[in-house]
Amino acid sequence: MDEKKIMALADQHIMNTYRRVPVALVKGEGARLWDASGKEYLDFVAGIAVCNLGHSHPKVVKAIKKQAKELMHVSNLYYTKPQGEVAALLTKHSFAEKVFFCNSGAEANEAAIKLARKYAHENLGPDKFELITMKDSFHGRTMATITATGQEKFQFGFTPLLAGFSYVPFNNAAALEAAISPRTCGIMLEPIQGEGGVIIPDDGYLAKVREICDRHKILMIVDEVQTGVGRTGKLFACEYSGVKPDIMTLAKALGNGFPVGAMLATDEVARAFSPGNHASTFGGNLLAMAAAKATLKTLIKDGLLGHCQRMGDYFLAKLQDLKARHAIISEARGRGLMLACSLTIDGADIVRACQEKGLLINCTGGKTLRFIPPLIVEEKDIDAAISILDDVMEGK
Ligand SMILES: *Cc1c(COP(=O)(O)O)cnc(C)c1O
């Protein structure tokens, strides 16, 4: 089927919730994608920070194939080995002692919100149920997670929202401290705001948030759905600050493209959940676990975190050079392979022009170009991307 037909079929039958780039992709390998007409793209979107090992990584493909032949799904009425193995890997390499599996970032955050409320209900008293979240945050599209998301554009038209949320500016510990009320049971935030435009807080901010949570005996919930699983050059972005949260959520890159989410917590907090309190039919599905296990093992074993840090530093230096050449770039920033340029103009034209020249990037919040390539990206790929950006920005 040609590109035009693929697009027409989708537009005719699929609900109109996405503003899609007019490209129909059919194949991927590493940091490259091909559309239905055979055109090749350098992929600096990676399925929105999902395909961290690159497209169709052989170890992940092999693990999914093998599992599909053995057993695909049995539900959580029964035990399966891969679930325990993935949970053991996640707890071994994080602060956490217990894991709940689900299928997406929004579900992981929904589970985190429920666990925080249940923990507070049992340990802090029935009047402590409020969560403080950050302005310009993004936590997902379910009713609880659009409420947690501090951006009105995601909430507009869906009121009434869930009760028990308040919002403070990100990277402002004094505002956070001032917002804490006798009803506050926890604080939820991203270590680096992703959809908000790759906003990196000051060094020491997360440690300050931890200190505030400790002093007020409330929970610190960290949404690592985008930053987690290697994106910033550590397995979890929180590691840069040495902060241990009480609850952490993961999804996006956890299955390298296979849908899987997880909500992790300390034993102390996880104890608030007992059988019947929360569940997911597909949560911990065997194919998802096979993908997650292969992804985590590859990421940890293959030296990819160090590679991500080196490529991130290389890319950021190149973006600073690009900024020096083009006045439309007001700032370049990033950590690991989560990078961005703030523009003085709308980014949509740049994204479109890059796509025409074979580079996929995306734009958040109108004027921020975001670069989230697979972690396996090489210097020559970064050079190629910079060269296309240079061309496209010439004369703008
Ligand atoms: C993408 C994202 C989510 C939502 O994940 P879905 O899988 O789309 O539900 C939540 N939090 C953050 C930080 C994200 O980047």
PDB file of C-alpha atoms in Angstrom, residues 13-149:
ATOM      1  CA  HIS A  13     -11.283   5.519  10.396  1.00  0.00           C
ATOM      2  CA  ILE A  14      -9.168   6.728  13.319  1.00  0.00           C
ATOM      3  CA  MET A  15     -10.330   9.383  15.778  1.00  0.00           C
ATOM      4  CA  ASN A  16      -8.861  12.771  15.250  1.00  0.00           C
ATOM      5  CA  THR A  17      -6.645  13.059  18.353  1.00  0.00           C
ATOM      6  CA  TYR A  18      -3.186  13.355  16.776  1.00  0.00           C
ATOM      7  CA  ARG A  19      -1.605  16.035  14.623  1.00  0.00           C
ATOM      8  CA  ARG A  20       0.552  13.672  12.570  1.00  0.00           C
ATOM      9  CA  VAL A  21       3.518  14.328  10.340  1.00  0.00           C
ATOM     10  CA  PRO A  22       2.432  13.249   6.804  1.00  0.00           C
ATOM     11  CA  VAL A  23       4.787  10.265   6.653  1.00  0.00           C
ATOM     12  CA  ALA A  24       3.887   6.558   6.780  1.00  0.00           C
ATOM     13  CA  LEU A  25       6.737   4.547   8.309  1.00  0.00           C
ATOM     14  CA  VAL A  26       7.201   0.902   7.473  1.00  0.00           C
ATOM     15  CA  LYS A  27      10.629  -0.214   8.714  1.00  0.00           C
ATOM     16  CA  GLY A  28      13.250   0.649  11.300  1.00  0.00           C
ATOM     17  CA  GLU A  29      16.779  -0.401  12.193  1.00  0.00           C
ATOM     18  CA  GLY A  30      19.025   1.232  14.766  1.00  0.00           C
ATOM     19  CA  ALA A  31      18.701   5.001  14.448  1.00  0.00           C
ATOM     20  CA  ARG A  32      17.100   4.788  10.981  1.00  0.00           C
ATOM     21  CA  LEU A  33      13.548   4.585   9.662  1.00  0.00           C
ATOM     22  CA  TRP A  34      12.103   4.086   6.181  1.00  0.00           C
ATOM     23  CA  ASP A  35       8.758   5.306   4.865  1.00  0.00           C
ATOM     24  CA  ALA A  36       6.442   3.498   2.456  1.00  0.00           C
ATOM     25  CA  SER A  37       8.084   5.209  -0.534  1.00  0.00           C
ATOM     26  CA  GLY A  38      11.507   3.885   0.519  1.00  0.00           C
ATOM     27  CA  LYS A  39      12.871   7.218   1.789  1.00  0.00           C
ATOM     28  CA  GLU A  40      15.361   6.898   4.668  1.00  0.00           C
ATOM     29  CA  TYR A  41      15.260   9.024   7.826  1.00  0.00           C
ATOM     30  CA  LEU A  42      17.657   9.605  10.686  1.00  0.00           C
ATOM     31  CA  ASP A  43      15.390   9.209  13.698  1.00  0.00           C
ATOM     32  CA  PHE A  44      16.013  11.721  16.504  1.00  0.00           C
ATOM     33  CA  VAL A  45      12.584  11.105  18.035  1.00  0.00           C
ATOM     34  CA  ALA A  46      12.943   7.376  18.774  1.00  0.00           C
ATOM     35  CA  GLY A  47       9.210   6.853  19.219  1.00  0.00           C
ATOM     36  CA  ILE A  48       9.242   9.718  21.784  1.00  0.00           C
ATOM     37  CA  ALA A  49      12.150   8.516  23.932  1.00  0.00           C
ATOM     38  CA  VAL A  50      10.975   4.906  23.619  1.00  0.00           C
ATOM     39  CA  CYS A  51      13.363   3.013  21.321  1.00  0.00           C
ATOM     40  CA  ASN A  52      16.482   3.694  23.391  1.00  0.00           C
ATOM     41  CA  LEU A  53      18.361   0.660  22.026  1.00  0.00           C
ATOM     42  CA  GLY A  54      17.411   1.610  18.478  1.00  0.00           C
ATOM     43  CA  HIS A  55      14.635   0.198  16.300  1.00  0.00           C
ATOM     44  CA  SER A  56      14.117  -3.562  16.301  1.00  0.00           C
ATOM     45  CA  HIS A  57      17.129  -4.265  18.504  1.00  0.00           C
ATOM     46  CA  PRO A  58      18.070  -7.925  17.805  1.00  0.00           C
ATOM     47  CA  LYS A  59      18.124  -8.944  21.492  1.00  0.00           C
ATOM     48  CA  VAL A  60      14.654  -7.516  22.103  1.00  0.00           C
ATOM     49  CA  VAL A  61      13.285  -9.038  18.886  1.00  0.00           C
ATOM     50  CA  LYS A  62      14.728 -12.438  19.823  1.00  0.00           C
ATOM     51  CA  ALA A  63      13.312 -12.297  23.366  1.00  0.00           C
ATOM     52  CA  ILE A  64       9.809 -11.370  22.149  1.00  0.00           C
ATOM     53  CA  LYS A  65       9.856 -14.102  19.453  1.00  0.00           C
ATOM     54  CA  LYS A  66      10.971 -16.768  21.913  1.00  0.00           C
ATOM     55  CA  GLN A  67       8.370 -15.779  24.497  1.00  0.00           C
ATOM     56  CA  ALA A  68       5.582 -15.571  21.885  1.00  0.00           C
ATOM     57  CA  LYS A  69       6.180 -19.208  20.975  1.00  0.00           C
ATOM     58  CA  GLU A  70       6.070 -20.358  24.613  1.00  0.00           C
ATOM     59  CA  LEU A  71       3.331 -18.352  26.313  1.00  0.00           C
ATOM     60  CA  MET A  72       1.934 -14.865  25.750  1.00  0.00           C
ATOM     61  CA  HIS A  73      -0.589 -14.131  28.449  1.00  0.00           C
ATOM     62  CA  VAL A  74      -2.089 -15.735  31.546  1.00  0.00           C
ATOM     63  CA  SER A  75      -3.213 -12.701  33.673  1.00  0.00           C
ATOM     64  CA  ASN A  76      -2.164 -11.908  37.220  1.00  0.00           C
ATOM     65  CA  LEU A  77      -4.250 -14.724  38.660  1.00  0.00           C
ATOM     66  CA  TYR A  78      -1.089 -16.814  38.287  1.00  0.00           C
ATOM     67  CA  TYR A  79       2.672 -16.580  38.794  1.00  0.00           C
ATOM     68  CA  THR A  80       5.091 -16.248  35.868  1.00  0.00           C
ATOM     69  CA  LYS A  81       8.890 -16.223  35.993  1.00  0.00           C
ATOM     70  CA  PRO A  82       9.625 -13.204  33.735  1.00  0.00           C
ATOM     71  CA  GLN A  83       7.645 -10.828  36.001  1.00  0.00           C
ATOM     72  CA  GLY A  84       9.765 -11.677  39.012  1.00  0.00           C
ATOM     73  CA  GLU A  85      12.928 -11.425  36.932  1.00  0.00           C
ATOM     74  CA  VAL A  86      12.135  -7.936  35.618  1.00  0.00           C
ATOM     75  CA  ALA A  87      11.034  -6.743  39.065  1.00  0.00           C
ATOM     76  CA  ALA A  88      14.285  -8.116  40.538  1.00  0.00           C
ATOM     77  CA  LEU A  89      16.322  -6.249  37.898  1.00  0.00           C
ATOM     78  CA  LEU A  90      14.467  -2.989  38.560  1.00  0.00           C
ATOM     79  CA  THR A  91      14.797  -3.207  42.330  1.00  0.00           C
ATOM     80  CA  LYS A  92      18.442  -4.278  42.155  1.00  0.00           C
ATOM     81  CA  HIS A  93      19.309  -1.171  40.149  1.00  0.00           C
ATOM     82  CA  SER A  94      17.115   1.389  41.950  1.00  0.00           C
ATOM     83  CA  PHE A  95      16.078   2.604  45.420  1.00  0.00           C
ATOM     84  CA  ALA A  96      12.917   0.520  45.173  1.00  0.00           C
ATOM     85  CA  GLU A  97      11.989  -2.785  46.801  1.00  0.00           C
ATOM     86  CA  LYS A  98       8.659  -3.511  45.115  1.00  0.00           C
ATOM     87  CA  VAL A  99       7.197  -3.102  41.617  1.00  0.00           C
ATOM     88  CA  PHE A 100       3.694  -2.891  40.137  1.00  0.00           C
ATOM     89  CA  PHE A 101       3.478  -3.565  36.385  1.00  0.00           C
ATOM     90  CA  CYS A 102       1.128  -1.805  33.985  1.00  0.00           C
ATOM     91  CA  ASN A 103       1.135  -0.849  30.318  1.00  0.00           C
ATOM     92  CA  SER A 104       1.875   2.860  29.950  1.00  0.00           C
ATOM     93  CA  GLY A 105       3.180   5.999  31.597  1.00  0.00           C
ATOM     94  CA  ALA A 106      -0.262   7.318  32.460  1.00  0.00           C
ATOM     95  CA  GLU A 107      -1.147   4.015  34.102  1.00  0.00           C
ATOM     96  CA  ALA A 108       2.097   3.994  36.075  1.00  0.00           C
ATOM     97  CA  ASN A 109       1.334   7.502  37.349  1.00  0.00           C
ATOM     98  CA  GLU A 110      -2.291   6.590  38.045  1.00  0.00           C
ATOM     99  CA  ALA A 111      -0.979   3.684  40.151  1.00  0.00           C
ATOM    100  CA  ALA A 112       1.463   6.039  41.914  1.00  0.00           C
ATOM    101  CA  ILE A 113      -1.336   8.492  42.759  1.00  0.00           C
ATOM    102  CA  LYS A 114      -3.494   5.652  44.119  1.00  0.00           C
ATOM    103  CA  LEU A 115      -0.620   4.205  46.155  1.00  0.00           C
ATOM    104  CA  ALA A 116       0.210   7.642  47.617  1.00  0.00           C
ATOM    105  CA  ARG A 117      -3.414   8.190  48.619  1.00  0.00           C
ATOM    106  CA  LYS A 118      -3.705   4.701  50.109  1.00  0.00           C
ATOM    107  CA  TYR A 119      -0.428   5.076  52.001  1.00  0.00           C
ATOM    108  CA  ALA A 120      -1.512   8.449  53.348  1.00  0.00           C
ATOM    109  CA  HIS A 121      -4.965   7.139  54.265  1.00  0.00           C
ATOM    110  CA  GLU A 122      -3.438   4.328  56.308  1.00  0.00           C
ATOM    111  CA  ASN A 123      -0.393   6.051  57.766  1.00  0.00           C
ATOM    112  CA  LEU A 124      -0.968   9.797  57.849  1.00  0.00           C
ATOM    113  CA  GLY A 125      -4.732  10.091  58.424  1.00  0.00           C
ATOM    114  CA  PRO A 126      -7.858  10.427  56.267  1.00  0.00           C
ATOM    115  CA  ASP A 127      -7.475  14.198  55.768  1.00  0.00           C
ATOM    116  CA  LYS A 128      -4.096  13.940  54.034  1.00  0.00           C
ATOM    117  CA  PHE A 129      -4.791  13.296  50.374  1.00  0.00           C
ATOM    118  CA  GLU A 130      -3.488  16.269  48.425  1.00  0.00           C
ATOM    119  CA  LEU A 131      -0.652  16.026  45.923  1.00  0.00           C
ATOM    120  CA  ILE A 132       1.421  18.972  44.833  1.00  0.00           C
ATOM    121  CA  THR A 133       2.599  18.795  41.227  1.00  0.00           C
ATOM    122  CA  MET A 134       4.532  21.167  38.977  1.00  0.00           C
ATOM    123  CA  LYS A 135       3.452  23.781  36.452  1.00  0.00           C
ATOM    124  CA  ASP A 136       4.422  22.742  32.894  1.00  0.00           C
ATOM    125  CA  SER A 137       4.641  19.098  33.985  1.00  0.00           C
ATOM    126  CA  PHE A 138       3.289  16.173  32.002  1.00  0.00           C
ATOM    127  CA  HIS A 139       2.029  12.978  33.627  1.00  0.00           C
ATOM    128  CA  GLY A 140      -0.377  11.417  31.102  1.00  0.00           C
ATOM    129  CA  ARG A 141      -3.917  11.594  29.668  1.00  0.00           C
ATOM    130  CA  THR A 142      -6.189   9.738  32.111  1.00  0.00           C
ATOM    131  CA  MET A 143      -8.429  11.881  34.332  1.00  0.00           C
ATOM    132  CA  ALA A 144      -6.101  11.638  37.355  1.00  0.00           C
ATOM    133  CA  THR A 145      -2.983  12.235  35.286  1.00  0.00           C
ATOM    134  CA  ILE A 146      -4.353  15.236  33.334  1.00  0.00           C
ATOM    135  CA  THR A 147      -5.251  16.638  36.748  1.00  0.00           C
ATOM    136  CA  ALA A 148      -1.682  16.032  37.924  1.00  0.00           C
ATOM    137  CA  THR A 149      -0.375  17.606  34.703  1.00  0.00           C
TER     138      THR A 149
END
